[in-house]
Short mmCIF file of C-alpha atoms in Angstrom, two decimals:
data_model
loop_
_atom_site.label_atom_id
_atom_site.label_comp_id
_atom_site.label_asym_id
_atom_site.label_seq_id
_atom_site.Cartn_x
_atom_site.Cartn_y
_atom_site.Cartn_z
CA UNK P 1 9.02 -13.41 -2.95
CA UNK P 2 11.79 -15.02 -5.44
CA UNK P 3 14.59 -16.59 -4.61
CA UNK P 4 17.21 -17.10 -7.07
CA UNK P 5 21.10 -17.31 -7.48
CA UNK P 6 20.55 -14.27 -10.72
CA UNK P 7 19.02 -11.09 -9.90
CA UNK P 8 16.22 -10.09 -12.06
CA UNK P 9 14.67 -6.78 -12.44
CA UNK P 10 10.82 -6.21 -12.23
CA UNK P 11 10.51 -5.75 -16.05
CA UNK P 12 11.88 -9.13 -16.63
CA UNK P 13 9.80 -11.13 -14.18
CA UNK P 14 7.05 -9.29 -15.12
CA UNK P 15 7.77 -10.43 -18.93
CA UNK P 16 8.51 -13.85 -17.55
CA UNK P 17 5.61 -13.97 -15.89
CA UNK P 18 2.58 -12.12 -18.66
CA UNK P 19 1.79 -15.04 -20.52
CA UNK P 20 1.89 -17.68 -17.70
CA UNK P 21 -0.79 -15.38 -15.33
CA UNK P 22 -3.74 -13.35 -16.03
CA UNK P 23 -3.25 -9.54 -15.07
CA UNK P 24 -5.34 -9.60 -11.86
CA UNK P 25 -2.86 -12.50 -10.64
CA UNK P 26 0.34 -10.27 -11.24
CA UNK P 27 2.29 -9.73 -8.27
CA UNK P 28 2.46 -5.81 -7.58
CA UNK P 29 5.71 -6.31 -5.72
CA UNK P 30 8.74 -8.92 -6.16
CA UNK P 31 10.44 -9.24 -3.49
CA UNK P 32 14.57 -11.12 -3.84
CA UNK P 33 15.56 -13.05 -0.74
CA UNK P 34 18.30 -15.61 -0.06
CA UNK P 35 15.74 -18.50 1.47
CA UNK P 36 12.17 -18.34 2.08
CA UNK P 37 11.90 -18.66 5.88
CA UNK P 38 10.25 -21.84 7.04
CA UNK P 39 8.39 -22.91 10.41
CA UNK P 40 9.68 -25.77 12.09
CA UNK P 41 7.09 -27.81 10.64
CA UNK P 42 8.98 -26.51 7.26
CA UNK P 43 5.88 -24.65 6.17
CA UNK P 44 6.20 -21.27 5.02
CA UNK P 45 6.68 -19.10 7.91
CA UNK P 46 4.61 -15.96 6.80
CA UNK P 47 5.15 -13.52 9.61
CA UNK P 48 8.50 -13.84 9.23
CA UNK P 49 8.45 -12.77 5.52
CA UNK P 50 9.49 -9.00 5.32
CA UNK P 51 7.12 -6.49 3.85
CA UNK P 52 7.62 -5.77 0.33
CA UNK P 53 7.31 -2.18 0.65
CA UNK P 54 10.71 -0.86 -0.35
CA UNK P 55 12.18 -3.72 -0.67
CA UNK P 56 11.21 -4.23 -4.36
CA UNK P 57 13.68 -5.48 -7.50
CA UNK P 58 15.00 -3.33 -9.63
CA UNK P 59 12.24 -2.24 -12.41
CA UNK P 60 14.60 -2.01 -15.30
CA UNK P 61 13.51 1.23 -16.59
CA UNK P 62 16.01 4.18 -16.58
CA UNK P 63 14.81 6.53 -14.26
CA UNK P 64 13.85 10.25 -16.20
CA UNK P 65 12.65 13.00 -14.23
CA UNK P 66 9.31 14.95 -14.97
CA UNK P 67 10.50 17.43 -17.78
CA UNK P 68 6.90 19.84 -17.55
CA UNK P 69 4.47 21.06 -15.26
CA UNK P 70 1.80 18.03 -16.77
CA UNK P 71 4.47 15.42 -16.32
CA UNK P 72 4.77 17.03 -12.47
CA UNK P 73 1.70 16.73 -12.09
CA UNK P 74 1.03 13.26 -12.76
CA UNK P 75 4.12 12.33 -11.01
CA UNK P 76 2.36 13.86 -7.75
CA UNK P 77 -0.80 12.00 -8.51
CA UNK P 78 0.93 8.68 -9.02
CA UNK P 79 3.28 9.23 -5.70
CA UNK P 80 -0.38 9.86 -3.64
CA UNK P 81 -1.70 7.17 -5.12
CA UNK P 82 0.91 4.47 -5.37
CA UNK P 83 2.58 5.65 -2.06
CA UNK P 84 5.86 5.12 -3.93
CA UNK P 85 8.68 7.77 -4.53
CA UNK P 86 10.80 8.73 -6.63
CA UNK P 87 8.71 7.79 -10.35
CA UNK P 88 9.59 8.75 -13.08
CA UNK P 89 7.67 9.56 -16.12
CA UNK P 90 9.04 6.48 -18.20
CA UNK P 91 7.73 3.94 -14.78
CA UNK P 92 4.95 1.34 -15.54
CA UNK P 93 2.08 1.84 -13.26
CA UNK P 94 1.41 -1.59 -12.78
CA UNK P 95 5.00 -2.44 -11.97
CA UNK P 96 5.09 0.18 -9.18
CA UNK P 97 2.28 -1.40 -7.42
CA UNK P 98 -0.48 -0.14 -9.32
CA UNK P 99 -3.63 -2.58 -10.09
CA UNK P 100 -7.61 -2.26 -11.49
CA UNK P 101 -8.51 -0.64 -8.51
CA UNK P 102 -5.93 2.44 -8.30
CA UNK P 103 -5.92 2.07 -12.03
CA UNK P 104 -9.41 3.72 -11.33
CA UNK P 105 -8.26 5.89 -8.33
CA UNK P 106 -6.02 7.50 -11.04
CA UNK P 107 -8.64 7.94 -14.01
CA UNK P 108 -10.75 9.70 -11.27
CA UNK P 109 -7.61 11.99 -9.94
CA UNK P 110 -6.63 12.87 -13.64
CA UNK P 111 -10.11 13.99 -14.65
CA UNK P 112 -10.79 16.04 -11.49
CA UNK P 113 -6.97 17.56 -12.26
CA UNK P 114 -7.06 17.72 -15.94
CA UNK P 115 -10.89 17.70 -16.65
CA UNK P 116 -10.11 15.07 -19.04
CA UNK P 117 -11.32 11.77 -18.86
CA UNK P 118 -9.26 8.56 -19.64
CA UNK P 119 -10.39 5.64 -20.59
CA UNK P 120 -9.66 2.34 -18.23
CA UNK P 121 -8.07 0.76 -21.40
CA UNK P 122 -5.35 3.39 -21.92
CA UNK P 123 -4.16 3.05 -18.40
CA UNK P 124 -3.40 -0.59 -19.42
CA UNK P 125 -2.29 -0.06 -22.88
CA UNK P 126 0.09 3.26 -21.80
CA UNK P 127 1.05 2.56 -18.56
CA UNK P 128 3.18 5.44 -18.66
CA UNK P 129 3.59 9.40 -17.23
CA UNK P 130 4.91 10.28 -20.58
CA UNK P 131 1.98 8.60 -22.71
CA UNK P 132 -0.84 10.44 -20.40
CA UNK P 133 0.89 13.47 -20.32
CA UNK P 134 1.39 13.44 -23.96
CA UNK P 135 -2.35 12.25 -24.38
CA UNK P 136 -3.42 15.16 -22.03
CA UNK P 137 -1.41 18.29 -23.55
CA UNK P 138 -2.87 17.36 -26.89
CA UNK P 139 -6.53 17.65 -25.50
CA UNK P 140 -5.36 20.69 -23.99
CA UNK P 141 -4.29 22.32 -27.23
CA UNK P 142 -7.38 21.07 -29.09
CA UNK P 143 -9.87 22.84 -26.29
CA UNK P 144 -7.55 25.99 -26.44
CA UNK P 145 -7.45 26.27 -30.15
CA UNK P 146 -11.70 25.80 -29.91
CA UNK P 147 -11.66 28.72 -27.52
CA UNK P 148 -9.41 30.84 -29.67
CA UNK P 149 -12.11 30.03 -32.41
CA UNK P 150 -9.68 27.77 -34.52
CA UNK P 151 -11.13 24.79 -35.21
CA UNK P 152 -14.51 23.92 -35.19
CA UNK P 153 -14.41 21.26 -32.49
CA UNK P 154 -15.02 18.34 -35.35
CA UNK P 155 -11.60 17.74 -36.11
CA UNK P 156 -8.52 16.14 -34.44
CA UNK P 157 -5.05 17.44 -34.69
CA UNK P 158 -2.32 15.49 -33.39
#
């Protein structure tokens, strides 16, 4: 929960924030109100606090739709898993709500979808729909290009 006279989108608190927290302390959600309700006692009043659901800032990437049937895809898989809508293929997973946990909930859903394994690393290096997809279509080409009998499985073609 922030409060602040300057709105701030996601990407910038998030920057703000990187070297002053380790990545399991990030906040999946930032949530702008006026005051932070207090309890007569002028503690925080936490029930009153509305869920951040919805009600996040602004991530401060320019929405793009999914532009091919991978892209899609992953869009679906990242909606299911992230409970979040509409996402776009440039989002950042961990600014959408996305932590170490769903981070593996996705490298599960992509290899049962894809039958290609990613590695836990890439999912925080290339947070992105249009990284994985890219990542994924190449590995698709490769393994159609060994079935086609190009290629004899050694090299790597990007």
């Amino acid at each position: 929960y922030i409060v602040s006279k300057v709105a701030h989108t996601t990407l910038e608190l998030r920057d703000y924030l990187q070297p002053r927290l380790t990545d399991y302390m990030m906040p999946g959600h930032f949530v702008p109100l006026d005051r932070i309700p207090l309890t007569h006692n002028g503690k925080v009043d936490y029930p009153s606090l509305p869920s951040p659901e919805g009600l996040s800032t602004d991530s401060g990437i320019e929405y793009v739709a999914a532009r091919n049937e991978i892209e899609q895809q992953l869009v679906e898989i990242w909606g299911e898993l992230l409970q979040k809508q509409p996402i776009g293929v440039k989002d950042d997973f961990f600014v959408l709500g996305g932590d170490s946990l769903k981070a593996l909930k996705l490298i599960s859903m992509v290899q049962k979808e894809f039958d290609f394994k990613i590695e836990f690393q890439e999912v925080y290096d290339q947070p992105n729909i249009s990284y994985l997809a890219t990542f994924i279509e190449s590995f698709q080409i490769l393994n159609n290009q060994e079935e086609d009998g190009f290629g004899d499985g050694n090299e790597l073609v990007f």
